[in-house]
Short mmCIF file of C-alpha atoms in Angstrom, two decimals:
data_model
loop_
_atom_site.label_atom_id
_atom_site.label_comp_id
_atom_site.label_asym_id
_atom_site.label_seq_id
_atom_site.Cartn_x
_atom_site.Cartn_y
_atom_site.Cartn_z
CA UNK D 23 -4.81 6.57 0.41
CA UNK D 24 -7.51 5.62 2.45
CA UNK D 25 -11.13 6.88 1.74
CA UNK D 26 -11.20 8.45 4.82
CA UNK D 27 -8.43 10.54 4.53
CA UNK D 28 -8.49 11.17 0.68
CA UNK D 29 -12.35 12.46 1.99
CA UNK D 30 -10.68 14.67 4.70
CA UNK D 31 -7.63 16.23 1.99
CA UNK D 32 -10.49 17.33 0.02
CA UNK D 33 -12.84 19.17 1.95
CA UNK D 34 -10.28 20.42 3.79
CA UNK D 35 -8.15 21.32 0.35
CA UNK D 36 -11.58 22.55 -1.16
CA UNK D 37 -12.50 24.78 2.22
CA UNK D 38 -8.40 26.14 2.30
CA UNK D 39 -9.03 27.18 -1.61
CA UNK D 40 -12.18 29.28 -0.53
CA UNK D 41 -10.53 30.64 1.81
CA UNK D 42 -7.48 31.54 -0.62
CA UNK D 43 -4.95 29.69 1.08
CA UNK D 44 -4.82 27.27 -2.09
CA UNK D 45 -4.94 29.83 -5.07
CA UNK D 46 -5.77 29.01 -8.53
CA UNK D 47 -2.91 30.18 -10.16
CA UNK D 48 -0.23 27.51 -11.40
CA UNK D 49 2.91 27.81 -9.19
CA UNK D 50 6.60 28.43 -11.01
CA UNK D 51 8.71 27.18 -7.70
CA UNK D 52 7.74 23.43 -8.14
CA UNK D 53 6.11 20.83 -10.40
CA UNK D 54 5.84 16.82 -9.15
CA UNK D 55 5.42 13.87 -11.34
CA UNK D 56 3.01 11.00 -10.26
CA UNK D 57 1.37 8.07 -11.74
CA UNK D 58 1.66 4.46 -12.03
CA UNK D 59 4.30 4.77 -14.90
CA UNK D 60 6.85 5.91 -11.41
CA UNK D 61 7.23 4.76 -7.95
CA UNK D 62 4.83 7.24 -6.73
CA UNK D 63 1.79 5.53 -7.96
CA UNK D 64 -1.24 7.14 -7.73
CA UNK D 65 -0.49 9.29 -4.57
CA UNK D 66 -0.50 12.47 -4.29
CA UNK D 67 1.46 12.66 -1.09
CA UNK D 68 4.17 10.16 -2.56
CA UNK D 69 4.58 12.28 -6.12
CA UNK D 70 7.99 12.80 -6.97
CA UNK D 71 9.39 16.20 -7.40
CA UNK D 72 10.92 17.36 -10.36
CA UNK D 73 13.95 19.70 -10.27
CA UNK D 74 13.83 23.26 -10.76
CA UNK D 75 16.25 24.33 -13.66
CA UNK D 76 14.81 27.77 -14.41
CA UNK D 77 11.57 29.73 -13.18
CA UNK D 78 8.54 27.22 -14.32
CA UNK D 79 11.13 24.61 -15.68
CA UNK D 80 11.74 21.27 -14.20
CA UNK D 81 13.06 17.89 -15.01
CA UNK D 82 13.16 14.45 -13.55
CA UNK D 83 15.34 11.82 -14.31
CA UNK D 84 13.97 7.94 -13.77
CA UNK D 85 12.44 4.78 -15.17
CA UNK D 86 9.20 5.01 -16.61
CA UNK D 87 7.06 2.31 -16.99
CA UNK D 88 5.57 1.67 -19.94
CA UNK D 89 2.07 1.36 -21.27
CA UNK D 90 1.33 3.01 -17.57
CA UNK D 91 -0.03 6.30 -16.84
CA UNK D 92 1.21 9.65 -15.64
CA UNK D 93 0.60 13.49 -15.35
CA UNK D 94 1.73 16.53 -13.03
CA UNK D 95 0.73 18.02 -10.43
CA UNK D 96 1.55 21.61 -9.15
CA UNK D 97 1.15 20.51 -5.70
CA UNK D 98 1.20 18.10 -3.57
CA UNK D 99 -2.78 17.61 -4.18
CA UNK D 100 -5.32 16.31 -6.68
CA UNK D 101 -6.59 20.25 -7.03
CA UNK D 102 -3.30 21.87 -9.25
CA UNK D 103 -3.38 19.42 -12.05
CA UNK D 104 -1.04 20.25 -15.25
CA UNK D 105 -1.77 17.56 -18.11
CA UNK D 106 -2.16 16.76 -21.44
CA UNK D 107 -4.02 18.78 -23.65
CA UNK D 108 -4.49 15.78 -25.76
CA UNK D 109 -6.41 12.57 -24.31
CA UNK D 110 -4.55 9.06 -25.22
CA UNK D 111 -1.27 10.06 -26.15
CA UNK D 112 1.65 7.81 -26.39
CA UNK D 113 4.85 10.32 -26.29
CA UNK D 114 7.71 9.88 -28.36
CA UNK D 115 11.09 10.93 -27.62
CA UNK D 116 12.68 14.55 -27.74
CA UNK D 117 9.31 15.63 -29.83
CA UNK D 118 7.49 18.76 -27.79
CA UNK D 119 3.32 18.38 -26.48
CA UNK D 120 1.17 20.93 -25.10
CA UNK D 121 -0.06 20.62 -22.03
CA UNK D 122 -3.19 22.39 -20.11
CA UNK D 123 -3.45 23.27 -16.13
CA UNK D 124 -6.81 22.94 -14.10
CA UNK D 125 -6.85 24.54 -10.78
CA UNK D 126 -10.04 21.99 -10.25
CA UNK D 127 -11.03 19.29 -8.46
CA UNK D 128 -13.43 17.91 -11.24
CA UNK D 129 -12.06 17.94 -14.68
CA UNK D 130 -15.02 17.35 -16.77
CA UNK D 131 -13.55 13.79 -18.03
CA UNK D 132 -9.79 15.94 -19.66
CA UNK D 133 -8.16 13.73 -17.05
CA UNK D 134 -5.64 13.09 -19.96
CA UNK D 135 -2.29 11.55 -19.56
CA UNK D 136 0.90 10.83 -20.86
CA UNK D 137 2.13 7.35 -21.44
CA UNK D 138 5.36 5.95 -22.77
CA UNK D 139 6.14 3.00 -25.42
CA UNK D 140 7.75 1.23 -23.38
CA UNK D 141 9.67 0.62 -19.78
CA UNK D 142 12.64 2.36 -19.55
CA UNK D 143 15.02 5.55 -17.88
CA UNK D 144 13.63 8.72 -19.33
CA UNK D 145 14.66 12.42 -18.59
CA UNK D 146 11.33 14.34 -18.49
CA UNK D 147 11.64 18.40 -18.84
CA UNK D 148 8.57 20.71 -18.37
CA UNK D 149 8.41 23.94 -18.97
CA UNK D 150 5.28 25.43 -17.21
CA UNK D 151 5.85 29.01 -19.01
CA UNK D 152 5.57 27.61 -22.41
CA UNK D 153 3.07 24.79 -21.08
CA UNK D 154 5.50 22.44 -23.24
CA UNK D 155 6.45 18.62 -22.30
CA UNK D 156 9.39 16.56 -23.91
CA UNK D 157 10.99 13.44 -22.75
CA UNK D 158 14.28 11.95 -24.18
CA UNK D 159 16.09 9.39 -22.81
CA UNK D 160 18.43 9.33 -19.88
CA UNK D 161 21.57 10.81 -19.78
CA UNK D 162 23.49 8.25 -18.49
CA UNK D 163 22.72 4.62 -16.32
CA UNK D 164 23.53 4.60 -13.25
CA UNK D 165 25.47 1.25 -11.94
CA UNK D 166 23.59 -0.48 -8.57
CA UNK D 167 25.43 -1.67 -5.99
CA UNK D 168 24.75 -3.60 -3.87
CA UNK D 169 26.42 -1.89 -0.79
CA UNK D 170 27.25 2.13 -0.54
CA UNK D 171 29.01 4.14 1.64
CA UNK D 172 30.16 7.91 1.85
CA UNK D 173 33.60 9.59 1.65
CA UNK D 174 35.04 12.51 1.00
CA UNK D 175 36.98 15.76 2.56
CA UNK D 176 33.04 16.60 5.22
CA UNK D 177 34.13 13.37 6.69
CA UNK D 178 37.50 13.50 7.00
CA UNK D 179 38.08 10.80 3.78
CA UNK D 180 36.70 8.04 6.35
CA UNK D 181 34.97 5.16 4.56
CA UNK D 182 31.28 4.99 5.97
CA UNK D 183 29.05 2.40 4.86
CA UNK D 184 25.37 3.25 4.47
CA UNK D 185 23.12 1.10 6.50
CA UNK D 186 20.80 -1.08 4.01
CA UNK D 187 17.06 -0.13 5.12
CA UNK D 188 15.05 -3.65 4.68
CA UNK D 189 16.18 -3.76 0.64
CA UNK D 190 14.27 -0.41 0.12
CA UNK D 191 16.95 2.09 0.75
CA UNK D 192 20.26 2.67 1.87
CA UNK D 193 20.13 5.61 4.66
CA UNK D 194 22.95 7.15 7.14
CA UNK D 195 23.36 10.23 9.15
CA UNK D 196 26.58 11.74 9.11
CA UNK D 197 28.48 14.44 10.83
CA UNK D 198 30.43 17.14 8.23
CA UNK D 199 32.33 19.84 8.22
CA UNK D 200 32.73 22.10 4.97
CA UNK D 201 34.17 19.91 1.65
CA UNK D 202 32.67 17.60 -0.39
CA UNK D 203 31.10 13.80 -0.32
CA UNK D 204 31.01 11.38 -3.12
CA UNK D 205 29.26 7.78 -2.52
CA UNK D 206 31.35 5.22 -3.67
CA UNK D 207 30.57 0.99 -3.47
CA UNK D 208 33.50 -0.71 -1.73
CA UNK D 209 34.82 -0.21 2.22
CA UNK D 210 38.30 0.46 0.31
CA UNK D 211 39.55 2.25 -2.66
CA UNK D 212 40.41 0.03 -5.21
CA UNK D 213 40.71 -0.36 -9.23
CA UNK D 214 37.03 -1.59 -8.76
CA UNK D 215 35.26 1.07 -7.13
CA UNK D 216 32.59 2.72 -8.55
CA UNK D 217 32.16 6.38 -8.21
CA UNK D 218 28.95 8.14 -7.62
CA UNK D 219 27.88 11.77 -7.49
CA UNK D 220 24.90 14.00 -8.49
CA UNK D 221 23.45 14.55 -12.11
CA UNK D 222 24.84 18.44 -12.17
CA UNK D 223 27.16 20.38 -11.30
CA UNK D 224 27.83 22.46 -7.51
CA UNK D 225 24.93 20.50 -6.24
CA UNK D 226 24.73 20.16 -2.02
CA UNK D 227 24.25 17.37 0.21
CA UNK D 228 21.05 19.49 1.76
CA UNK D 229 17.81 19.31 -0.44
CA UNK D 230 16.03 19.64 2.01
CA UNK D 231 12.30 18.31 2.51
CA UNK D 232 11.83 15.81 -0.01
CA UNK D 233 13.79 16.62 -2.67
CA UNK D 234 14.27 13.58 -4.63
CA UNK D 235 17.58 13.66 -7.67
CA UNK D 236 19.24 11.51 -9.72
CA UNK D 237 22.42 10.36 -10.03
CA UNK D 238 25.23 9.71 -12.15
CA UNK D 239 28.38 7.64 -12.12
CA UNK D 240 31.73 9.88 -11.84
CA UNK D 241 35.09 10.30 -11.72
CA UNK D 242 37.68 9.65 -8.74
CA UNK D 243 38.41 13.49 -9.48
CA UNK D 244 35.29 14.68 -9.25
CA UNK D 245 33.89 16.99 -6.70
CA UNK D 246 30.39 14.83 -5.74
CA UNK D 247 28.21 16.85 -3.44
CA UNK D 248 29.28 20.24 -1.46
CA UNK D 249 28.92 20.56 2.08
CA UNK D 250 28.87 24.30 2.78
CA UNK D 251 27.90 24.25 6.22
CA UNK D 252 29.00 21.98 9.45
CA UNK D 253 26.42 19.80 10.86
CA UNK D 254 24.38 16.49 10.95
CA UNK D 255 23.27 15.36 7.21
CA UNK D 256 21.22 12.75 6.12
CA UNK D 257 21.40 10.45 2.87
CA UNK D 258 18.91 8.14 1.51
CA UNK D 259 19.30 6.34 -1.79
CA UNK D 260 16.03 4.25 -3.26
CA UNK D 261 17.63 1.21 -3.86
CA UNK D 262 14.80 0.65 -6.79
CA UNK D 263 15.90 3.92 -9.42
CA UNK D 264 19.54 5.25 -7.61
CA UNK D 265 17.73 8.23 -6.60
CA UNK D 266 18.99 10.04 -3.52
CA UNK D 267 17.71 12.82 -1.12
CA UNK D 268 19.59 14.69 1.26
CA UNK D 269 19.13 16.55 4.32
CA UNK D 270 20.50 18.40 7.10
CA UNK D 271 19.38 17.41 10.26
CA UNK D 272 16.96 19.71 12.47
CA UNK D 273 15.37 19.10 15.02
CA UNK D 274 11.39 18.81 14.82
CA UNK D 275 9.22 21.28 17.60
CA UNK D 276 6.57 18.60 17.22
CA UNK D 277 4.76 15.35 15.31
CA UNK D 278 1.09 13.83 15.51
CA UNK D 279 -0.20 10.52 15.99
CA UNK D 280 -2.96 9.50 14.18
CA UNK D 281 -4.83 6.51 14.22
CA UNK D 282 -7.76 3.75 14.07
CA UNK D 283 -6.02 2.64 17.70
CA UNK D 284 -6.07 6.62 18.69
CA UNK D 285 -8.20 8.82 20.59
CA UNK D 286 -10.71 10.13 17.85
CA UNK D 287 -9.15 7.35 14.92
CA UNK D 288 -7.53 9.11 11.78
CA UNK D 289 -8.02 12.58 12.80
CA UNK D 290 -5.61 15.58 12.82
CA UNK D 291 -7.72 18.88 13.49
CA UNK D 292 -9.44 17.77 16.56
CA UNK D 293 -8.06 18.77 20.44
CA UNK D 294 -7.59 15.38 21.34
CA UNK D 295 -4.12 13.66 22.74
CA UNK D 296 -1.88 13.49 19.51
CA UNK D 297 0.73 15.86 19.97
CA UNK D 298 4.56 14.57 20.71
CA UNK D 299 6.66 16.61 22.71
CA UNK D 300 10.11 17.50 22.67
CA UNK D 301 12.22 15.72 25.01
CA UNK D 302 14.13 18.59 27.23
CA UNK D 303 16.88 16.21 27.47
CA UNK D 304 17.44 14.85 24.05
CA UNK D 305 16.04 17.64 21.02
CA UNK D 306 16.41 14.89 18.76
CA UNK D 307 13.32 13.43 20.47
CA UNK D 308 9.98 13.27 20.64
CA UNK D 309 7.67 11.75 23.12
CA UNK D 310 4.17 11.06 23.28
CA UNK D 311 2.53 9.14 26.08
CA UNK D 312 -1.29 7.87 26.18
CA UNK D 313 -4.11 5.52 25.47
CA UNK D 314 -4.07 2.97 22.39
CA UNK D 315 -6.97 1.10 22.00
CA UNK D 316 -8.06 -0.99 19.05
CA UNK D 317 -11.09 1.00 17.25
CA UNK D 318 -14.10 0.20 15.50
CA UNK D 319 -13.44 2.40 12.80
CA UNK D 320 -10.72 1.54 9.44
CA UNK D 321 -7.66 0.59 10.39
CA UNK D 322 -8.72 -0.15 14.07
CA UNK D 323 -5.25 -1.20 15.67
CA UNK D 324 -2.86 0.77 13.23
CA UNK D 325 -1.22 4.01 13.26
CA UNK D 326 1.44 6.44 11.69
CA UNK D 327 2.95 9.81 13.03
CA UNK D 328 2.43 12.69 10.99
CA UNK D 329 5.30 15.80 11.13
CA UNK D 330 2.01 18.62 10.24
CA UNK D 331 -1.71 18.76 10.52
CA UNK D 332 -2.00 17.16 7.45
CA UNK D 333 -2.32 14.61 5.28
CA UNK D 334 -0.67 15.83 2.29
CA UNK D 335 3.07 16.80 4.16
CA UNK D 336 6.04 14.13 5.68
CA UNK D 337 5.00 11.17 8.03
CA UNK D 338 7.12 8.95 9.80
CA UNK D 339 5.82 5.34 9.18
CA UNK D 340 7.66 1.95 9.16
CA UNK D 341 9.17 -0.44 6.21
CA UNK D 342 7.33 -3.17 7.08
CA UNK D 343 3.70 -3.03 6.77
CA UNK D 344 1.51 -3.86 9.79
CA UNK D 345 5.06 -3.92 12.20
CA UNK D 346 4.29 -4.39 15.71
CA UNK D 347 4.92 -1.22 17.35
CA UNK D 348 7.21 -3.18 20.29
CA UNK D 349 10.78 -2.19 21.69
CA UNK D 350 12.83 -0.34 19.08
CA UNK D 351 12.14 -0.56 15.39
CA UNK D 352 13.27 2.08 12.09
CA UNK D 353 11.22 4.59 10.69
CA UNK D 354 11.13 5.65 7.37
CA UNK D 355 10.60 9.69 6.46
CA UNK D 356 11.85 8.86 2.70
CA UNK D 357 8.50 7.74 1.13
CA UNK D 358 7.29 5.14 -0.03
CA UNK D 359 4.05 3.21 0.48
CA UNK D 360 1.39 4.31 3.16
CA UNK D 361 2.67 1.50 5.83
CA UNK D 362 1.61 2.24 9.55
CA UNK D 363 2.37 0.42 12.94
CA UNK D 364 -0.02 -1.62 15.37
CA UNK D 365 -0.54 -2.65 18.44
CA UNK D 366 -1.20 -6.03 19.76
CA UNK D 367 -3.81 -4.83 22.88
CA UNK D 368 -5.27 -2.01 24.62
CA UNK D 369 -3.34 0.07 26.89
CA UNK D 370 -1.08 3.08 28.11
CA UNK D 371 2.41 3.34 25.58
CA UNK D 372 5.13 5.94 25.76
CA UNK D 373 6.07 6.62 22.12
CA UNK D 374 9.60 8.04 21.78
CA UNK D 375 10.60 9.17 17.90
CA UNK D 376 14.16 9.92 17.27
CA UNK D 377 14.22 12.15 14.46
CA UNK D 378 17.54 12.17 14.10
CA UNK D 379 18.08 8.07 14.08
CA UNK D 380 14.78 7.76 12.82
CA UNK D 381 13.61 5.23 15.01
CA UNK D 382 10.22 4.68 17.24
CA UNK D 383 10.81 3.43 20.73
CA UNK D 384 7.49 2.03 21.83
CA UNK D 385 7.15 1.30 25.46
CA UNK D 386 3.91 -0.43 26.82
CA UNK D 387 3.32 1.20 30.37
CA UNK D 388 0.27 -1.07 31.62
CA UNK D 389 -3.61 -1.59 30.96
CA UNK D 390 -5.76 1.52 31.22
CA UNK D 391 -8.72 2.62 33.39
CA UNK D 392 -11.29 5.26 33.57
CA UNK D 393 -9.79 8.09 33.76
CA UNK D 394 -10.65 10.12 37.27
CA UNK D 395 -11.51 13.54 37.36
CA UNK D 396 -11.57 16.18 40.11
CA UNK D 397 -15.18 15.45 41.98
CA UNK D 398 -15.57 18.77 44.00
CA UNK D 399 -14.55 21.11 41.35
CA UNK D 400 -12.01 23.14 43.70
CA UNK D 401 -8.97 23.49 41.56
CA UNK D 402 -6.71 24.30 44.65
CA UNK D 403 -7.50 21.19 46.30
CA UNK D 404 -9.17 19.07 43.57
CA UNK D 405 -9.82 15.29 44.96
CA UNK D 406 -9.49 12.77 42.18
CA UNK D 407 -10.57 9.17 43.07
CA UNK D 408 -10.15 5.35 41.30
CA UNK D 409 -11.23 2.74 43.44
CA UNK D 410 -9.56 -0.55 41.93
CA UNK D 411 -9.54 -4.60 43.32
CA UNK D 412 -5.92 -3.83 44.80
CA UNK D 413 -5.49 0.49 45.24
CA UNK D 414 -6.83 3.77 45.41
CA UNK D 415 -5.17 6.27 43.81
CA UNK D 416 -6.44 10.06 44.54
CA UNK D 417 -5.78 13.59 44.33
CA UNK D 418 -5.43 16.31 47.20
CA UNK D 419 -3.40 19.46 47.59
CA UNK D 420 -2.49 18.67 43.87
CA UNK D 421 -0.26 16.02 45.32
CA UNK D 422 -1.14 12.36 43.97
CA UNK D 423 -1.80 9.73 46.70
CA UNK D 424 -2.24 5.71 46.40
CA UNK D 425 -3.32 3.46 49.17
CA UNK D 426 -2.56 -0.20 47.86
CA UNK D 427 -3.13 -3.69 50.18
CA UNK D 428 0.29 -4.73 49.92
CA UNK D 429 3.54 -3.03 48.99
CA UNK D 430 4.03 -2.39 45.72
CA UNK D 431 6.42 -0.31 43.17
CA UNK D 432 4.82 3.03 42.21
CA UNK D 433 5.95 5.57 39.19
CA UNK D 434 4.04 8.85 37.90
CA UNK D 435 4.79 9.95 34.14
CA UNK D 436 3.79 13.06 32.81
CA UNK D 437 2.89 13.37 29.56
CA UNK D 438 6.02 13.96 28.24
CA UNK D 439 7.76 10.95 29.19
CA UNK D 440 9.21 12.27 32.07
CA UNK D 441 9.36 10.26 35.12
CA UNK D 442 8.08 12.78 38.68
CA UNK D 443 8.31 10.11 41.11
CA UNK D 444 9.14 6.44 41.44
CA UNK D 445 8.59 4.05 44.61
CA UNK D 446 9.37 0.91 45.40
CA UNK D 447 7.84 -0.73 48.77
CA UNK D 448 4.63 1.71 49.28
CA UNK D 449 1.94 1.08 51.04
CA UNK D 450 0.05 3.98 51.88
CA UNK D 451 0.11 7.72 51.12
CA UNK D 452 1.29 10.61 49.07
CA UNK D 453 3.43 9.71 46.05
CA UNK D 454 4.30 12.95 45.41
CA UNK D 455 4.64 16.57 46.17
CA UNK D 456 2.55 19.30 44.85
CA UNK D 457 2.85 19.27 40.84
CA UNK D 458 1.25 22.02 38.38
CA UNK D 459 -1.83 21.52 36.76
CA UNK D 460 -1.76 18.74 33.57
CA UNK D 461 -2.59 14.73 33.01
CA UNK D 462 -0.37 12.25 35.22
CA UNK D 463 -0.27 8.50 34.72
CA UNK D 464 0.81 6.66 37.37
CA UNK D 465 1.52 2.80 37.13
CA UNK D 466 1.03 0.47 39.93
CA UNK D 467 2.17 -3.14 39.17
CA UNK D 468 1.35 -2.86 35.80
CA UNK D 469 -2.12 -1.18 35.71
CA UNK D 470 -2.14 2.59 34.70
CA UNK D 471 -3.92 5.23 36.17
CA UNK D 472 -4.50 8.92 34.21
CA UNK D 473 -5.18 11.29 36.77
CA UNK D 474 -6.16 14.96 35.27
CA UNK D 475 -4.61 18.00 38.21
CA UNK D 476 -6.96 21.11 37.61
#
């Protein structure tokens, strides 16, 4: 995490505990694991969450690394800490340790940890009631493959193959009805197929927000994951452990973009230009349209989309660090390291996320300039005015006007995305008709204009 936003989560963390939205108590409904011994690393964001067996008990199934580090956390934050209650210890398997929980962001050096012997896949149980730890080993390996793809009565028995997300995870989004899936690791059923299914028993496709499981090798017979309700479901399986999520698919009222290449950089809680905005047309999308400029602050030409005012919930970023944020590329919800887009030079971009494809459509509109504001102050006739090399673009009536030397192609955005008027061959005159109050960006031959309509 950056120091700027591992800053940020705390005073904001610290101010939302005064305030009793972050109690002190330890929480029963969920435990995560984190360290460098898993995937997670040292992120708090990233931690893996256990599964809830019983009120305050969870396990997780997955390698461990050995001679590495790791502890729990209660939440997704540094604050809810549950750890060892001895410092140093190297555990050994199926034998029981105490543990101790801090509500506290300094821990007066009992930062203790767990550590095991050696690398290997370990099932990890915690019971927070009893403040008990134990780890055996796993219950069973789980084969790789090295392509997967879903079946089953929600899909009609079809074969679909999963697409393989840059070597990181295998992801698709599937339409079901009511049965049952099972991932299997050939596009036919053979002698040689290997059948895969979840850890326990009457388990559904839907986790929902990242809930990360195990799982297990089956039988031909056997049931896989229930489907209990018809819709659009998402699978992702890390391609490092065999782990899968699941989710059904809903679409998002809104996302933020945050930034070095953004309005005010890397914040969230400001009133700036960060929100996306559904797409009337398409739910499944989200559109944000505005300036990108490379900053002077950390991180100056990157930037990720977060789905909450904060830094500690679900953010849409890419697979490949540093990608270019040009023309259609994936985005990954899943996890994973803290990758973010850039951009290549200053200007006015349409962003469009598909939540349900999980894509980012970035569109680069034209270069920017100042932005013109109403000069006389009367809101029923405001007159905005941008006096360029080659136009004038103005406001009056609430109807946007450009006067250009030679014919040229004119369009006006709002911010949405939406397109309120395009012309080709203008010279002279209004460009539109009267249009509400809000910020309008209109493009002529390739330079971009934001006009603000009292």
């Amino acid at each position: 995490m950056r120091r700027l936003e591992l800053t940020c989560a705390i005073i904001l963390s610290a101010f939302a505990a005064n305030a009793q939205d972050l109690s002190n108590s330890i929480e029963y409904s969920q435990l995560y694991i984190v360290g460098p011994a898993t995937t997670a690393g040292w992120s708090d964001t990233q931690a893996l969450e256990m599964r809830k067996i019983d009120n305050g008990v969870f396990e997780w199934e997955g390698e461990l690394k050995g001679a590495e580090e790791f502890k729990f956390l209660n939440t997704k934050s540094w604050y809810k800490n549950v750890l060892s209650a001895a410092p140093d210890v190297t555990v050994e398997l199926s034998k029981s340790y105490n543990l101790d929980f801090y509500a506290a962001w300094d821990l007066n050096g009992k930062d203790w940890k767990f550590k095991m012997p050696q690398t290997g896949d370990y099932r990890v149980i915690v019971d927070l009631r009893n403040m008990k730890m134990s780890v055996t080993e796993a219950t069973s390996g789980v084969p790789s493959a090295e392509k997967l793809y879903v079946t089953g009565s929600a899909v009609d028995n079809q074969i679909i193959e999963l697409n393989d997300m840059y070597d990181v995870e295998f992801k698709k989004t599937v339409s079901c009805k009511p049965g049952n899936v099972l991932l299997i690791n050939t596009p036919q059923i053979s002698d040689k197929t290997v059948y895969y299914g979840p850890m326990y028993d009457d388990v559904d496709l839907s986790f929902g927000k990242g809930m990360t499981s195990g799982m297990k090798a089956v039988d031909k017979d056997s049931r896989g994951w229930s489907v209990a309700t018809k819709g659009d479901y998402t699978l992702y399986v890390d391609k490092n452990n065999m782990a899968y999520q699941g989710r059904k698919f809903t679409p998002r009222p809104v996302l933020y973009i945050v930034g070095g290449c953004c309005e005010l950089n890397w914040n969230y809680w400001d009133e700036s230009n960060k929100r996306f905005i559904p797409n009337p047309d398409s739910p499944e999308e989200l559109i944000w349209q505005g300036e990108l400029r490379v900053g002077q602050e950390e991180e100056p030409n990157k930037f990720k989309i977060l789905t909450a005012e904060s830094w500690t919930e679900e953010t849409y970023h890419p697979y490949v660090a540093d990608m270019l944020a040009e023309g259609l590329s994936d985005a990954r919800i899943s996890g994973g390291d803290d990758l973010k887009w850039t951009i290549a030079k200053d200007g006015i971009y349409r962003l469009t996320v598909n939540t349900k494809d999980e894509t980012l459509k970035s569109e680069y509109l034209g270069a920017s300039t100042e932005e013109a504001t109403p000069s006389n102050g009367n809101n029923s006739a405001s007159v905005s005015e941008v006096n360029a090399a080659t136009h004038r673009v103005y406001v009056s009536d609430n109807r946007i006007y450009a006067d250009v030397e030679q014919a040229s192609e004119v369009m006006v955005c709002n911010l949405m995305g939406q397109t309120v008027s395009s012309l080709g061959n203008h010279i002279s005159g209004p460009v539109t008709g009267q249009l509400s109050s809000g910020i309008y960006l209109v493009t002529i031959n390739g330079e971009t204009v934001k006009l603000h309509i009292i």
